[in-house]
Short mmCIF file of C-alpha atoms in Angstrom, two decimals:
data_model
loop_
_atom_site.label_atom_id
_atom_site.label_comp_id
_atom_site.label_asym_id
_atom_site.label_seq_id
_atom_site.Cartn_x
_atom_site.Cartn_y
_atom_site.Cartn_z
CA MET A 1 71.24 39.57 19.25
CA TYR A 2 71.02 35.99 18.09
CA ALA A 3 74.14 34.11 19.22
CA LEU A 4 75.55 34.24 22.75
CA SER A 5 78.06 31.89 24.35
CA PHE A 6 80.31 31.84 27.42
CA SER A 7 83.81 30.44 27.33
CA PRO A 8 84.14 27.21 29.36
CA ASP A 9 85.82 29.07 32.25
CA GLY A 10 83.02 31.65 32.32
CA LYS A 11 85.42 34.58 31.98
CA SER A 12 84.71 35.49 28.36
CA LEU A 13 81.59 35.95 26.29
CA VAL A 14 81.02 36.03 22.54
CA SER A 15 77.94 37.68 21.05
CA GLY A 16 76.57 38.08 17.54
CA GLY A 17 73.40 38.62 15.61
CA TRP A 18 72.08 40.66 12.72
CA GLU A 19 74.97 43.15 12.86
CA ASN A 20 77.98 42.67 10.60
CA PHE A 21 80.31 41.96 13.53
CA VAL A 22 80.79 39.63 16.48
CA ARG A 23 82.00 40.90 19.84
CA LEU A 24 84.29 39.26 22.38
CA TRP A 25 83.78 40.38 25.97
CA ASP A 26 85.66 40.19 29.26
CA PHE A 27 82.66 39.16 31.29
CA GLY A 28 84.22 39.79 34.70
CA LYS A 29 85.07 43.39 33.82
CA ARG A 30 81.96 43.82 31.65
CA ARG A 31 84.01 45.34 28.85
CA LYS A 32 84.48 44.67 25.15
CA VAL A 33 87.77 43.06 24.22
CA GLN A 34 87.50 42.84 20.44
CA ASP A 35 85.19 43.11 17.45
CA ILE A 36 85.43 40.52 14.69
CA THR A 37 83.92 41.71 11.42
CA ALA A 38 81.50 39.26 9.84
CA ILE A 39 83.55 38.16 6.86
CA SER A 40 80.55 37.02 4.84
CA GLY A 41 78.70 40.26 5.60
CA SER A 42 75.93 38.06 6.94
CA TRP A 43 74.15 37.60 10.26
CA THR A 44 75.60 35.24 12.85
CA ARG A 45 73.54 32.22 13.83
CA SER A 46 76.11 30.48 16.02
CA ALA A 47 79.12 31.75 17.98
CA ILE A 48 80.93 29.42 20.37
CA TYR A 49 84.16 28.94 22.31
CA SER A 50 86.28 25.83 22.47
CA ASN A 51 87.86 24.69 25.73
CA ASP A 52 91.22 25.98 24.49
CA GLY A 53 89.98 29.43 23.54
CA LYS A 54 89.21 29.20 19.82
CA VAL A 55 86.04 30.81 18.49
CA ALA A 56 83.81 29.37 15.76
CA LEU A 57 81.16 31.41 13.94
CA GLY A 58 78.29 30.08 11.86
CA GLN A 59 77.34 32.58 9.16
CA GLU A 60 76.99 31.84 5.44
CA LYS A 61 80.18 29.87 5.99
CA VAL A 62 81.80 28.50 9.13
CA TYR A 63 84.73 30.57 10.38
CA LEU A 64 87.31 29.28 12.86
CA PHE A 65 89.37 31.84 14.76
CA LYS A 66 92.40 31.50 17.00
CA SER A 67 92.16 32.76 20.57
CA ASN A 68 93.77 36.06 19.48
CA GLY A 69 90.97 36.69 16.98
CA ASN A 70 92.99 35.84 13.85
CA LEU A 71 91.18 33.78 11.23
CA LEU A 72 92.39 30.18 11.08
CA LYS A 73 90.06 28.71 8.44
CA SER A 74 86.80 29.31 6.60
CA MET A 75 84.69 26.28 5.67
CA GLU A 76 82.09 26.10 2.92
CA ILE A 77 78.62 24.99 4.00
CA SER A 78 75.11 25.39 2.59
CA ALA A 79 73.68 27.53 5.40
CA ALA A 80 74.63 29.20 8.67
CA PRO A 81 74.68 26.24 11.06
CA PRO A 82 74.56 25.57 14.76
CA LEU A 83 78.01 24.55 15.93
CA CYS A 84 79.57 22.56 18.78
CA PHE A 85 83.18 21.93 19.80
CA SER A 86 84.01 18.53 21.24
CA PRO A 87 85.04 18.83 24.91
CA ASP A 88 88.40 17.19 24.10
CA ASN A 89 89.13 20.14 21.72
CA ARG A 90 89.78 17.83 18.76
CA HIS A 91 86.73 18.52 16.61
CA LEU A 92 84.16 21.10 15.59
CA ALA A 93 80.76 19.81 14.47
CA GLY A 94 78.07 21.61 12.52
CA THR A 95 75.18 20.90 10.20
CA SER A 96 74.70 21.60 6.55
CA TRP A 97 71.20 22.70 7.42
CA LYS A 98 69.42 22.45 4.07
CA GLU A 99 70.89 19.05 3.21
CA GLY A 100 70.41 17.30 6.57
CA LEU A 101 74.14 16.62 6.81
CA VAL A 102 76.42 16.58 9.82
CA LYS A 103 79.95 17.84 9.21
CA VAL A 104 82.93 17.40 11.50
CA TRP A 105 86.14 19.44 11.14
CA ASP A 106 89.53 19.21 12.78
CA ALA A 107 89.43 21.99 15.38
CA SER A 108 93.16 22.70 14.97
CA THR A 109 93.22 23.09 11.19
CA GLY A 110 89.60 23.52 10.07
CA HIS A 111 89.96 20.64 7.60
CA GLU A 112 86.87 18.47 7.16
CA VAL A 113 87.18 15.06 8.82
CA VAL A 114 83.85 13.44 7.92
CA SER A 115 80.27 14.21 6.94
CA TRP A 116 77.15 12.06 6.79
CA LYS A 117 73.41 12.25 6.21
CA ALA A 118 71.79 12.59 9.63
CA HIS A 119 68.21 13.62 8.78
CA GLN A 120 65.71 13.73 5.98
CA GLY A 121 65.04 17.42 5.47
CA THR A 122 66.87 19.89 7.69
CA ALA A 123 69.48 19.23 10.38
CA ASN A 124 68.85 21.84 13.06
CA GLY A 125 70.87 21.12 16.19
CA VAL A 126 74.10 19.44 17.21
CA CYS A 127 75.87 18.74 20.52
CA TYR A 128 78.72 16.56 21.82
CA SER A 129 78.52 14.43 24.94
CA ARG A 130 80.83 15.27 27.83
CA ASN A 131 83.35 12.58 26.84
CA SER A 132 83.24 13.55 23.12
CA LYS A 133 82.25 9.99 22.15
CA VAL A 134 78.63 10.77 21.18
CA LEU A 135 77.24 13.43 18.86
CA VAL A 136 73.52 14.21 19.01
CA THR A 137 71.55 15.88 16.21
CA ALA A 138 68.01 17.22 15.83
CA GLY A 139 66.17 17.33 12.52
CA GLY A 140 63.20 18.35 10.47
CA ASP A 141 62.15 14.69 10.28
CA GLN A 142 60.94 14.98 13.92
CA MET A 143 63.82 12.89 15.20
CA VAL A 144 66.73 13.38 17.57
CA ARG A 145 69.55 10.95 16.86
CA LEU A 146 72.64 9.97 18.81
CA TRP A 147 75.71 9.02 16.77
CA ASP A 148 79.16 7.56 17.20
CA PRO A 149 81.10 10.32 15.39
CA GLU A 150 84.05 8.01 14.72
CA THR A 151 82.03 5.37 12.86
CA GLN A 152 78.90 7.42 11.99
CA LEU A 153 76.77 4.61 13.41
CA MET A 154 73.45 5.64 14.96
CA LEU A 155 73.26 4.70 18.65
CA ALA A 156 69.70 5.78 19.47
CA GLU A 157 66.71 7.59 17.99
CA LEU A 158 64.36 9.80 20.03
CA PRO A 159 61.06 11.01 18.55
CA HIS A 160 59.38 14.41 18.70
CA ASN A 161 55.89 15.23 17.48
CA ALA A 162 57.13 17.98 15.18
CA GLU A 163 60.41 19.29 13.82
CA ALA A 164 63.15 18.82 16.45
CA TYR A 165 65.42 21.77 16.97
CA GLY A 166 67.51 22.07 20.14
CA VAL A 167 69.71 19.52 21.93
CA ILE A 168 71.98 19.76 24.98
CA PHE A 169 73.46 17.37 27.54
CA SER A 170 73.31 17.92 31.29
CA PRO A 171 76.65 18.70 32.98
CA ASP A 172 77.02 15.10 34.18
CA GLY A 173 76.26 13.81 30.67
CA LYS A 174 73.54 11.40 31.79
CA THR A 175 70.50 13.40 30.68
CA LEU A 176 69.72 14.85 27.26
CA ALA A 177 67.31 17.76 26.84
CA THR A 178 65.61 18.22 23.47
CA THR A 179 63.08 20.66 22.10
CA GLY A 180 61.23 21.39 18.87
CA TYR A 181 58.22 22.91 17.19
CA ASP A 182 55.91 20.69 19.20
CA HIS A 183 56.45 23.29 21.98
CA LEU A 184 57.87 20.64 24.31
CA VAL A 185 61.11 20.25 26.20
CA LYS A 186 61.85 16.56 26.66
CA LEU A 187 64.35 15.07 29.10
CA TRP A 188 65.86 11.70 28.22
CA ASP A 189 67.89 9.32 30.38
CA VAL A 190 70.83 8.40 28.15
CA SER A 191 73.08 7.06 30.91
CA GLU A 192 72.83 3.45 29.72
CA ILE A 193 74.22 4.14 26.26
CA PRO A 194 77.67 2.50 26.53
CA GLU A 195 79.55 5.30 24.78
CA ILE A 196 78.09 7.86 27.18
CA ALA A 197 78.74 5.70 30.23
CA GLU A 198 82.46 5.65 29.45
CA THR A 199 84.47 7.97 31.69
CA PRO A 200 85.65 11.15 29.88
#
């Protein structure tokens, strides 16, 4: 098991890993609902739900599925990425890991909206703020960066002492947790960044 994610309402669970399939679960009843075969025949690094029930998988490509499990779109990318849906359901973000790129797709169609160079070396983690106005990335250049995804302007830069890997916002959106190969979890007050302070 490598990828595990609850749906926003906590009723469903998606799981994946080294097997050639991903499973959707009814968490309340503790029963399997559906298997989705790994189209690329590869392991699954990321499996996530959107707020409106879509499922995105990061394998050798990115696959976007409708809530009924039917494939909506497959997107070319250089490696199996971490993925994150925007809370407003408009976008899906991922990283082209080997190239240090961030890619953003339309979550309804799977068409690419924008991509930009976020890190020198690898781009390892990605997460949207609660109001969808900020995208945070973690990279092999030991930096965590906060971006305006509409303009691709960098809003802040947070250093680690080694390759940065994981990023996630607190439920209220005011604190950012980051981690990396320096074996540290860092908590950052990001409440004064104007884009984050805006009400969702």
